[in-house]
Tab-separated table of C-alpha atoms in Angstrom:
chain	number	residue	atom	x	y	z
A	416	MET	CA	8.415	30.356	13.110
A	417	ARG	CA	7.540	28.622	16.380
A	418	LYS	CA	3.978	29.978	16.201
A	419	TYR	CA	3.631	28.728	12.632
A	420	ILE	CA	4.787	25.221	13.582
A	421	ASP	CA	2.471	25.142	16.596
A	422	ARG	CA	-0.466	26.223	14.441
A	423	LEU	CA	0.375	23.633	11.783
A	424	PHE	CA	0.423	20.723	14.216
A	425	SER	CA	-2.641	21.943	16.100
A	426	ASN	CA	-4.465	21.278	12.826
A	427	GLY	CA	-6.057	17.828	13.046
A	428	PHE	CA	-5.321	17.020	9.392
A	429	PHE	CA	-1.566	17.508	9.750
A	430	ARG	CA	-1.483	15.942	13.198
A	431	ASN	CA	-3.109	12.772	11.860
A	432	ILE	CA	-0.671	12.703	8.945
A	433	SER	CA	2.221	13.010	11.403
A	434	TRP	CA	1.007	10.034	13.433
A	435	ASN	CA	0.436	8.046	10.270
A	436	PHE	CA	3.943	8.875	9.068
A	437	LEU	CA	5.553	7.915	12.355
A	438	GLY	CA	3.926	4.483	12.224
A	439	PHE	CA	5.460	3.838	8.821
A	440	PHE	CA	8.831	5.518	9.394
A	441	LEU	CA	10.092	3.482	12.357
A	442	PRO	CA	10.070	0.151	10.464
A	443	VAL	CA	12.065	1.749	7.646
A	444	VAL	CA	14.905	2.485	10.036
A	445	VAL	CA	14.886	-1.146	11.144
A	446	ALA	CA	14.766	-2.323	7.509
A	447	MET	CA	17.932	-0.379	6.714
A	448	VAL	CA	19.751	-2.432	9.347
A	449	MET	CA	18.034	-5.722	8.522
A	450	ILE	CA	18.539	-5.947	4.749
A	451	PRO	CA	22.357	-6.314	4.558
A	452	VAL	CA	22.397	-8.720	7.533
A	453	VAL	CA	19.735	-11.022	6.092
A	454	MET	CA	21.278	-10.838	2.599
A	455	LYS	CA	24.635	-11.925	4.036
A	456	HIS	CA	23.205	-14.854	6.027
A	457	ILE	CA	20.703	-16.361	3.567
A	458	GLY	CA	22.425	-15.468	0.299
A	459	LEU	CA	21.600	-13.185	-2.608
A	460	GLU	CA	19.170	-15.551	-4.337
A	461	ARG	CA	17.134	-16.412	-1.241
A	462	PHE	CA	17.015	-12.746	-0.300
A	463	GLY	CA	15.648	-11.857	-3.733
A	464	VAL	CA	12.909	-14.473	-3.272
A	465	LEU	CA	12.227	-13.256	0.296
A	466	THR	CA	11.569	-9.741	-0.996
A	467	LEU	CA	8.948	-11.227	-3.332
A	468	ILE	CA	7.355	-13.154	-0.443
A	469	ILE	CA	7.192	-10.003	1.697
A	470	VAL	CA	5.621	-8.162	-1.228
A	471	LEU	CA	3.140	-11.025	-1.622
A	472	ILE	CA	2.094	-10.886	2.050
A	473	GLY	CA	1.607	-7.139	1.788
A	474	SER	CA	-0.285	-7.457	-1.493
A	475	LEU	CA	-2.736	-10.020	-0.095
A	476	THR	CA	-4.926	-7.124	0.975
A	477	LEU	CA	-6.136	-6.987	-2.634
A	478	PHE	CA	-8.274	-10.033	-1.749
A	479	ASP	CA	-10.586	-7.887	0.369
A	480	PHE	CA	-12.337	-7.156	-2.947
A	481	GLY	CA	-12.516	-3.446	-2.234
A	482	VAL	CA	-14.804	-3.934	0.754
A	483	THR	CA	-12.292	-2.455	3.225
A	484	ARG	CA	-12.200	0.906	1.442
A	485	SER	CA	-15.970	0.649	0.996
A	486	ILE	CA	-16.332	0.107	4.769
A	487	THR	CA	-14.236	3.219	5.449
A	488	HIS	CA	-16.374	5.192	3.003
A	489	PHE	CA	-19.743	4.197	4.477
A	490	VAL	CA	-18.657	4.188	8.144
A	491	THR	CA	-17.523	7.792	7.627
A	492	LYS	CA	-20.847	8.647	5.973
A	493	TYR	CA	-23.110	7.022	8.594
A	494	LYS	CA	-21.010	8.268	11.520
A	495	GLU	CA	-21.216	11.858	10.220
A	496	ASP	CA	-25.015	11.480	9.940
A	497	GLY	CA	-25.358	9.990	13.446
A	498	GLN	CA	-26.735	6.686	12.085
A	499	TYR	CA	-24.824	4.403	14.443
A	500	ILE	CA	-26.837	1.202	13.929
A	501	GLU	CA	-26.298	1.480	10.170
A	502	MET	CA	-22.615	2.163	10.856
A	503	LEU	CA	-22.291	-1.040	12.905
A	504	THR	CA	-24.196	-2.948	10.243
A	505	VAL	CA	-21.684	-1.762	7.658
A	506	ILE	CA	-18.785	-3.053	9.771
A	507	LYS	CA	-20.344	-6.447	10.476
A	508	THR	CA	-21.732	-6.999	6.979
A	509	GLY	CA	-18.436	-6.017	5.383
A	510	TRP	CA	-16.490	-8.324	7.679
A	511	VAL	CA	-18.787	-11.263	6.874
A	512	ILE	CA	-18.517	-10.644	3.115
A	513	ILE	CA	-14.726	-10.457	3.291
A	514	THR	CA	-14.379	-13.561	5.496
A	515	ALA	CA	-16.618	-15.677	3.253
A	516	ALA	CA	-14.709	-14.725	0.133
A	517	ILE	CA	-11.280	-15.060	1.735
A	518	LEU	CA	-11.881	-18.607	2.974
A	519	VAL	CA	-12.366	-19.681	-0.637
A	520	ILE	CA	-9.275	-17.782	-1.799
A	521	SER	CA	-7.228	-19.232	1.062
A	522	ALA	CA	-8.104	-22.773	0.015
A	523	LEU	CA	-7.190	-22.067	-3.596
A	524	PHE	CA	-3.933	-20.457	-2.505
A	525	TYR	CA	-3.050	-23.386	-0.235
A	526	PHE	CA	-3.677	-26.117	-2.802
A	527	SER	CA	-1.917	-24.201	-5.599
A	528	ARG	CA	1.316	-23.752	-3.639
A	529	ASP	CA	3.433	-26.064	-5.807
A	530	TRP	CA	2.157	-24.516	-9.026
A	531	ILE	CA	2.882	-21.011	-7.736
A	532	SER	CA	6.401	-21.903	-6.609
A	533	TRP	CA	7.161	-23.523	-9.967
A	534	HIS	CA	5.738	-20.889	-12.321
A	535	PHE	CA	6.416	-17.587	-10.531
A	536	PHE	CA	9.835	-18.065	-8.908
A	537	ASN	CA	12.809	-18.595	-11.195
A	538	VAL	CA	15.136	-20.193	-8.603
A	539	SER	CA	18.252	-22.259	-9.195
A	540	ASN	CA	17.522	-25.460	-7.226
A	541	GLN	CA	14.778	-27.713	-5.863
A	542	GLU	CA	15.591	-26.987	-2.212
A	543	ILE	CA	14.668	-23.321	-2.534
A	544	ARG	CA	11.620	-24.237	-4.623
A	545	ASN	CA	10.404	-26.516	-1.800
A	546	GLU	CA	10.901	-23.707	0.713
A	547	VAL	CA	8.854	-21.396	-1.497
A	548	ALA	CA	6.034	-23.975	-1.769
A	549	GLY	CA	5.909	-24.322	2.024
A	550	SER	CA	5.842	-20.555	2.359
A	551	MET	CA	2.900	-20.315	-0.023
A	552	ALA	CA	0.954	-22.853	2.076
A	553	VAL	CA	1.507	-20.842	5.253
A	554	ILE	CA	0.466	-17.607	3.526
A	555	GLY	CA	-2.756	-19.270	2.405
A	556	LEU	CA	-3.581	-20.286	5.979
A	557	CYS	CA	-2.975	-16.817	7.445
A	558	LEU	CA	-4.787	-14.891	4.726
A	559	PRO	CA	-8.106	-14.456	6.646
A	560	PHE	CA	-6.239	-12.819	9.540
A	561	VAL	CA	-4.201	-10.530	7.267
A	562	ILE	CA	-7.370	-9.269	5.567
A	563	ALA	CA	-9.317	-8.930	8.833
A	564	GLN	CA	-6.613	-6.684	10.271
A	565	THR	CA	-6.824	-4.307	7.309
A	566	THR	CA	-10.617	-4.190	7.766
A	567	PHE	CA	-10.264	-3.159	11.408
A	568	VAL	CA	-7.742	-0.470	10.417
A	569	GLY	CA	-10.188	0.798	7.775
A	570	VAL	CA	-12.848	1.309	10.453
A	571	MET	CA	-10.383	3.129	12.704
A	572	GLU	CA	-9.395	5.435	9.817
A	573	ALA	CA	-13.061	6.403	9.456
A	574	PHE	CA	-12.960	7.351	13.156
A	575	GLY	CA	-9.793	9.406	12.672
A	576	ALA	CA	-7.907	7.212	15.160
A	577	PHE	CA	-4.577	7.614	13.373
A	578	LYS	CA	-2.563	8.003	16.579
A	579	LYS	CA	-3.883	4.688	17.849
A	580	ILE	CA	-3.279	3.023	14.465
A	581	SER	CA	0.293	4.292	14.427
A	582	ILE	CA	1.045	3.122	17.960
A	583	GLY	CA	-0.534	-0.253	17.230
A	584	LYS	CA	1.257	-0.811	13.915
A	585	ALA	CA	4.745	0.321	14.892
A	586	PRO	CA	5.874	-2.657	17.043
A	587	PHE	CA	4.456	-5.220	14.601
A	588	SER	CA	5.975	-3.488	11.589
A	589	ILE	CA	9.370	-3.405	13.287
A	590	LEU	CA	9.091	-7.100	14.178
A	591	MET	CA	8.303	-7.859	10.509
A	592	TYR	CA	11.952	-7.011	9.880
A	593	LEU	CA	13.618	-7.986	13.155
A	594	ILE	CA	12.246	-11.546	13.171
A	595	PRO	CA	13.642	-12.501	9.726
A	596	MET	CA	16.989	-11.041	10.769
A	597	GLY	CA	16.989	-13.080	13.985
A	598	ILE	CA	16.052	-16.308	12.196
A	599	SER	CA	18.729	-15.739	9.540
A	600	PHE	CA	21.429	-16.165	12.206
A	601	TYR	CA	20.299	-19.764	12.742
A	602	SER	CA	18.651	-20.826	9.485
A	603	SER	CA	18.410	-19.706	5.867
A	604	SER	CA	15.010	-21.403	5.450
A	605	LEU	CA	12.472	-19.212	3.681
A	606	PHE	CA	9.715	-21.403	5.144
A	607	LEU	CA	10.673	-20.586	8.755
A	608	ILE	CA	10.915	-16.880	8.016
A	609	THR	CA	7.518	-16.839	6.276
A	610	LEU	CA	5.898	-18.844	9.099
A	611	SER	CA	7.120	-16.334	11.677
A	612	LEU	CA	5.818	-13.401	9.627
A	613	CYS	CA	2.386	-14.986	9.212
A	614	LEU	CA	2.057	-15.779	12.919
A	615	LEU	CA	2.916	-12.165	13.649
A	616	ARG	CA	0.183	-10.944	11.286
A	617	THR	CA	-2.329	-13.198	13.059
A	618	VAL	CA	-1.539	-11.675	16.458
A	619	MET	CA	-1.714	-8.239	14.854
A	620	ALA	CA	-5.279	-8.940	13.663
A	621	VAL	CA	-6.434	-9.784	17.193
A	622	VAL	CA	-4.866	-6.638	18.636
A	623	PHE	CA	-6.473	-4.393	16.040
A	624	PHE	CA	-9.903	-5.934	16.575
A	625	ILE	CA	-9.682	-4.957	20.251
A	626	MET	CA	-8.553	-1.437	19.308
A	627	MET	CA	-11.357	-1.042	16.751
A	628	ARG	CA	-13.987	-2.163	19.261
A	629	SER	CA	-12.668	0.427	21.717
A	630	GLU	CA	-13.190	3.213	19.150
A	631	VAL	CA	-16.729	2.078	18.347
A	632	ASN	CA	-17.645	1.927	22.044
A	633	LYS	CA	-16.835	5.644	22.378
A	634	ILE	CA	-19.939	6.618	20.406
A	635	THR	CA	-22.304	3.675	20.909
A	636	ARG	CA	-22.626	0.833	23.394
A	637	VAL	CA	-24.560	-1.323	20.951
A	638	SER	CA	-22.644	-4.548	20.402
A	639	LEU	CA	-21.217	-5.123	16.953
A	640	PHE	CA	-22.369	-8.745	17.127
A	641	SER	CA	-25.974	-7.781	17.930
A	642	VAL	CA	-26.699	-5.973	14.655
A	643	PRO	CA	-27.903	-7.953	11.624
A	644	VAL	CA	-26.170	-8.558	8.311
A	645	THR	CA	-28.459	-6.891	5.760
A	646	LYS	CA	-28.853	-7.199	1.998
A	647	THR	CA	-29.239	-3.429	1.633
A	648	ILE	CA	-25.912	-2.649	3.286
A	649	ALA	CA	-24.266	-5.565	1.491
A	650	GLY	CA	-25.485	-4.138	-1.794
A	651	GLU	CA	-24.039	-0.700	-0.990
A	652	LEU	CA	-20.701	-2.193	0.010
A	653	VAL	CA	-20.441	-4.469	-3.010
A	654	LYS	CA	-21.548	-1.807	-5.485
A	655	TYR	CA	-18.905	0.670	-4.345
A	656	GLY	CA	-16.370	-1.982	-3.369
A	657	GLY	CA	-16.619	-3.839	-6.657
A	658	TRP	CA	-14.840	-1.086	-8.538
A	659	ILE	CA	-12.432	-0.579	-5.644
A	660	SER	CA	-11.761	-4.317	-5.769
A	661	ILE	CA	-10.703	-4.213	-9.395
A	662	SER	CA	-8.605	-1.134	-8.648
A	663	ASN	CA	-7.014	-2.873	-5.628
A	664	ILE	CA	-6.160	-5.886	-7.750
A	665	MET	CA	-4.700	-3.713	-10.478
A	666	ALA	CA	-2.623	-1.478	-8.163
A	667	PRO	CA	-0.211	-4.107	-6.761
A	668	ILE	CA	-0.030	-5.803	-10.157
A	669	MET	CA	1.025	-2.491	-11.662
A	670	LEU	CA	3.495	-1.807	-8.863
A	671	TYR	CA	5.098	-5.247	-8.761
A	672	ILE	CA	4.636	-6.875	-12.167
A	673	ASP	CA	8.009	-5.492	-13.211
A	674	ARG	CA	9.694	-7.650	-10.565
A	675	PHE	CA	8.299	-10.855	-11.993
A	676	PHE	CA	9.230	-9.844	-15.542
A	677	VAL	CA	12.766	-8.967	-14.456
A	678	ALA	CA	13.136	-12.193	-12.443
A	679	THR	CA	11.964	-14.254	-15.427
A	680	ILE	CA	13.948	-12.421	-18.103
A	681	VAL	CA	17.273	-11.673	-16.374
A	682	GLY	CA	17.204	-14.425	-13.693
A	683	ALA	CA	17.303	-14.446	-9.904
A	684	GLY	CA	21.067	-13.875	-9.802
A	685	VAL	CA	20.803	-10.360	-11.268
A	686	PHE	CA	17.364	-9.710	-9.820
A	687	ALA	CA	18.727	-8.500	-6.451
A	688	TYR	CA	20.435	-5.551	-8.177
A	689	TYR	CA	16.962	-4.409	-9.205
A	690	THR	CA	14.814	-5.394	-6.240
A	691	THR	CA	17.104	-4.175	-3.431
A	692	PRO	CA	17.144	-0.533	-4.617
A	693	TYR	CA	13.390	-0.838	-5.145
A	694	GLU	CA	12.898	-2.140	-1.587
A	695	VAL	CA	14.852	0.783	-0.142
A	696	VAL	CA	13.417	3.543	-2.310
A	697	SER	CA	9.845	2.274	-2.051
A	698	ARG	CA	9.990	3.154	1.649
A	699	VAL	CA	9.592	6.813	0.718
A	700	ALA	CA	6.015	5.840	-0.165
A	701	ILE	CA	5.325	6.030	3.582
A	702	VAL	CA	4.964	9.774	3.049
A	703	THR	CA	2.255	9.279	0.432
A	704	VAL	CA	0.522	6.476	2.325
A	705	SER	CA	0.503	8.584	5.492
A	706	VAL	CA	-1.043	11.557	3.716
A	707	CYS	CA	-3.578	9.655	1.602
A	708	GLY	CA	-4.755	7.498	4.489
A	709	VAL	CA	-5.852	10.693	6.256
A	710	LEU	CA	-6.965	12.449	3.066
A	711	PHE	CA	-9.528	9.832	1.983
A	712	PRO	CA	-12.060	10.131	4.860
A	713	VAL	CA	-11.649	13.931	4.793
A	714	LEU	CA	-12.505	14.065	1.089
A	715	VAL	CA	-15.428	11.649	1.520
A	716	SER	CA	-16.977	13.978	4.107
A	717	LYS	CA	-16.285	17.237	2.222
A	718	ILE	CA	-16.363	16.808	-1.580
A	719	HIS	CA	-20.161	16.908	-1.883
A	720	ARG	CA	-20.675	19.334	1.023
A	721	ASP	CA	-17.842	21.848	0.645
A	722	VAL	CA	-15.790	21.135	-2.477
A	723	ARG	CA	-13.576	24.200	-1.966
A	724	ALA	CA	-12.527	22.907	1.458
A	725	ALA	CA	-11.891	19.491	-0.083
A	726	ASN	CA	-9.735	21.101	-2.777
A	727	SER	CA	-7.825	23.029	-0.103
A	728	HIS	CA	-6.980	19.773	1.694
A	729	PHE	CA	-6.004	18.210	-1.641
A	730	ASN	CA	-3.609	21.060	-2.443
A	731	LYS	CA	-2.071	20.886	1.034
A	732	ALA	CA	-1.535	17.146	0.553
A	733	MET	CA	0.118	17.667	-2.846
A	734	LEU	CA	2.398	20.426	-1.591
A	735	GLY	CA	3.338	18.466	1.521
A	736	ILE	CA	4.247	15.342	-0.456
A	737	PHE	CA	6.354	17.332	-2.912
A	738	LEU	CA	8.237	19.316	-0.252
A	739	VAL	CA	8.999	16.233	1.816
A	740	LEU	CA	10.183	14.090	-1.115
A	741	ILE	CA	12.027	16.494	-3.403
A	742	GLY	CA	15.042	16.964	-1.107
A	743	PRO	CA	15.728	13.262	-0.421
A	744	THR	CA	15.189	12.515	-4.131
A	745	ILE	CA	17.842	14.948	-5.354
A	746	ILE	CA	20.328	14.250	-2.563
A	747	GLY	CA	19.778	10.494	-2.823
A	748	ALA	CA	20.496	10.511	-6.549
A	749	PHE	CA	23.825	12.274	-5.995
A	750	ILE	CA	24.999	9.994	-3.176
A	751	SER	CA	23.454	6.718	-4.400
A	752	HIS	CA	26.760	5.054	-5.357
A	753	TRP	CA	28.455	6.079	-2.110
A	754	PHE	CA	25.437	4.986	-0.045
A	755	LEU	CA	25.189	1.533	-1.656
A	756	SER	CA	28.965	1.048	-1.359
A	757	ILE	CA	28.842	1.696	2.380
A	758	TRP	CA	25.551	-0.094	3.002
A	759	ILE	CA	26.178	-3.227	0.896
A	760	ASN	CA	29.550	-3.193	-0.923
A	761	PRO	CA	31.255	-1.347	-3.847
A	762	SER	CA	30.587	-4.169	-6.323
A	763	PHE	CA	26.871	-4.076	-5.578
A	764	ALA	CA	26.872	-0.277	-5.900
A	765	ASP	CA	28.466	-0.477	-9.371
A	766	HIS	CA	25.516	-2.541	-10.612
A	767	ALA	CA	22.673	-0.872	-8.723
A	768	TRP	CA	23.317	2.870	-8.239
A	769	VAL	CA	21.663	3.970	-11.495
A	770	ILE	CA	18.596	1.832	-10.717
A	771	PHE	CA	18.480	3.355	-7.237
A	772	SER	CA	18.521	6.894	-8.668
A	773	LEU	CA	15.810	6.144	-11.229
A	774	PHE	CA	13.502	4.744	-8.558
A	775	LEU	CA	14.013	7.839	-6.420
A	776	PHE	CA	12.622	10.095	-9.141
A	777	GLY	CA	9.932	7.562	-10.018
A	778	TYR	CA	8.644	7.466	-6.450
A	779	LEU	CA	8.524	11.246	-6.283
A	780	VAL	CA	6.156	11.163	-9.257
A	781	HIS	CA	4.268	8.211	-7.755
A	782	GLY	CA	3.695	10.251	-4.595
A	783	LEU	CA	2.167	13.077	-6.599
A	784	VAL	CA	-0.125	10.685	-8.485
A	785	GLN	CA	-1.845	9.207	-5.429
A	786	PRO	CA	-3.833	12.233	-4.133
A	787	ALA	CA	-5.575	12.478	-7.524
A	788	PHE	CA	-6.313	8.744	-7.373
A	789	ILE	CA	-7.794	9.178	-3.880
A	790	TRP	CA	-9.914	12.176	-4.979
A	791	ILE	CA	-11.508	10.120	-7.770
A	792	GLN	CA	-12.323	7.320	-5.299
A	793	ALA	CA	-13.688	9.704	-2.668
A	794	CYS	CA	-16.045	11.456	-5.083
A	795	GLY	CA	-17.738	8.104	-5.761
A	796	LYS	CA	-16.275	7.329	-9.195
A	797	PRO	CA	-13.775	4.500	-8.639
A	798	TRP	CA	-14.613	3.069	-12.084
A	799	ILE	CA	-12.591	5.908	-13.630
A	800	ASN	CA	-9.470	4.714	-11.812
A	801	VAL	CA	-10.120	1.174	-13.021
A	802	ALA	CA	-10.442	2.273	-16.647
A	803	CYS	CA	-7.175	4.213	-16.404
A	804	GLN	CA	-5.393	1.265	-14.771
A	805	ILE	CA	-6.533	-1.177	-17.452
A	806	VAL	CA	-5.219	1.044	-20.239
A	807	ASP	CA	-2.040	1.609	-18.228
A	808	LEU	CA	-1.491	-2.130	-17.729
A	809	VAL	CA	-2.089	-2.991	-21.388
A	810	LEU	CA	0.533	-0.465	-22.450
A	811	TYR	CA	2.944	-1.469	-19.672
A	812	VAL	CA	3.032	-5.167	-20.523
A	813	ILE	CA	3.955	-4.184	-24.070
A	814	TYR	CA	6.878	-1.853	-23.454
A	815	LEU	CA	8.152	-3.288	-20.121
A	816	PRO	CA	9.230	-6.734	-21.477
A	817	TRP	CA	10.642	-5.134	-24.626
A	818	MET	CA	12.763	-2.664	-22.666
A	819	THR	CA	13.850	-5.358	-20.188
A	820	HIS	CA	14.916	-7.724	-22.989
A	821	HIS	CA	16.934	-5.022	-24.722
A	822	TYR	CA	18.313	-3.006	-21.805
A	823	GLY	CA	18.121	-5.338	-18.798
A	824	ILE	CA	17.318	-3.962	-15.365
A	825	PHE	CA	18.056	-0.407	-16.551
A	826	GLY	CA	15.345	-0.715	-19.186
A	827	ALA	CA	12.883	-2.075	-16.623
A	828	ALA	CA	13.539	0.885	-14.294
A	829	VAL	CA	13.090	3.409	-17.129
A	830	ALA	CA	9.825	1.696	-18.154
A	831	TRP	CA	8.557	1.982	-14.570
A	832	ASN	CA	9.305	5.720	-14.567
A	833	ILE	CA	7.515	6.212	-17.889
A	834	ARG	CA	4.424	4.609	-16.412
A	835	MET	CA	4.503	6.933	-13.390
A	836	ALA	CA	4.783	10.022	-15.611
A	837	LEU	CA	1.827	8.971	-17.786
A	838	SER	CA	-0.307	8.293	-14.698
A	839	LEU	CA	0.514	11.744	-13.290
A	840	VAL	CA	-0.731	13.538	-16.400
A	841	VAL	CA	-3.861	11.442	-16.929
A	842	LEU	CA	-5.171	11.249	-13.336
A	843	HIS	CA	-4.597	14.901	-12.507
A	844	THR	CA	-6.386	15.965	-15.691
A	845	ILE	CA	-9.380	13.839	-14.686
A	846	ARG	CA	-9.266	15.077	-11.078
A	847	LEU	CA	-9.325	18.696	-12.186
A	848	SER	CA	-12.303	18.009	-14.425
A	849	LEU	CA	-14.236	16.395	-11.554
A	850	TYR	CA	-13.410	19.282	-9.232
A	851	ARG	CA	-14.666	21.863	-11.713
A	852	ARG	CA	-17.855	19.892	-12.297
A	853	GLU	CA	-18.559	19.621	-8.549
A	854	LEU	CA	-17.728	23.313	-8.071
A	855	SER	CA	-20.185	24.247	-10.823
A	856	ARG	CA	-22.890	22.087	-9.251
A	857	SER	CA	-22.255	23.660	-5.840
A	858	GLU	CA	-22.494	27.201	-7.257
A	859	THR	CA	-25.721	26.322	-9.095
A	860	LEU	CA	-27.295	25.038	-5.874
A	861	SER	CA	-26.177	28.173	-3.998
A	862	LEU	CA	-27.802	30.436	-6.598
A	863	ALA	CA	-30.991	28.366	-6.563
A	864	SER	CA	-31.304	28.653	-2.807
C-alpha cells in the first residue's frame, strides 16, 4: 500500500492536483468558522446579500472574454514547441486585449451601481440598498486587477506551476473570509466588507504578476515588455477565446441564476435557507476545480498527439472525482440536519437540511460533468459547449421559475439537480464521440505512415 501511494504521488499529474486541491481546501475550513459568526453579527438579510456580492466578485472573471483560457491554451502550445518569443507575445497581447476591454466594462459597472442595486437585490430597506450601491462601485474599480490576476494564474497553469499557485492563493483565499469576519465585529456595513475584499484582490494581482514573471524567466530571459503586440497572435487569441468567452459568461449565469430567481420570488428573508447550504456544499467543487485546472493543459498537449494517453488522464480524473466526492455526499446527506443544527441552530436546520442534501448530490453530478466540458475545450471545439449551454439555459429559465413559484426553495434545488443530470448525459455523449473521431484519425495516420 505504501509503495502504491508513493508511486501515485510521484506522478506529476496527481501531484499537481494535490497542490491545486490544497490551495482550495484551506479557505473552506476558514469559511466553516466564518459563516455563522458573520451571519450572527450582520444579520440574516445582509449575510444573504453578502453571499451574492462574494459570488459577483468571483464571477467577474467572465469579463476576461475567454482570453485567459486562450492564453493558457496557446502558451502551452508555443512552450511545448520551443517558440518562446511567440509565447511571450501571447501573454502580452492577451493582457493588453483584456485590459482594454475591462476598462470599458469597469466604467459601465461603476456608473450603473444604483441600477444594479435596485433591480438585482430584493432588500428590505434603503440603508442596505445604499450599501449595495457603494459595494458595486468598489467592485467596478477593482475589476481590472481581479481579471489581471486570473490571467497571470492562467500563464502559470500552462507552466505546470501548481505548487506555486497553491502557495500563493492560500493566504489570500483565507483572508477573503477572515477579513469579513473581523469587520463584522465592528460594523455590519456591506460597503466596508466589499472594500476590504477588493483591496485584497488588488494586492493579490501584484503578487501573482511577480510569480508569473519568475516562471517565465526560467526558460527565457527575454523581457515580457520587449515583445510586440501582434495582430496575428491577437487573432488567434480572439478566435479561440471568443467561444470561451461566451462559455465563460454562460457558466456563472447557469450556476448562479437560481439565486437571483429565488431571491426575487421568495424574498431575501427566506433566501438564506437556500444560499447558505449552497455556499457550504459548493465548496466540494474544489475537488473538480483542482482536477480540471491540471487536466486542461495536459489534454491540450496530448489530444492531437496521443489521444489514448489523453483519454487515460481523462478517465483517471473522472474516477478520482467520483471516489473523492461519493463518500462525503452520502454521509453528508444522512447527517445534514444534525450538522446544520450544531453549526447554525435547530430552527435553521429544519428549513435547510433537505436543500443541503439535494445540493450534495447535485454537486457530485456537477463534478462528473466538468472533465467532459474541459475535453471539448481542449480539443479546440469550445463552440460545442456554448451551443449546449444556450439550450440548457433556455430550458432552465422555463422550468426553474415555475418550480420555484410552486414549490419554493425545494423546487429551485430540484430544478438545479435536473439541470446537472441533463448536462452529464449530453456532454459525455459528445465527449465520447470526439474521442472516437480523434482515435480513428490517429489510427488512419499510423496506417498511412
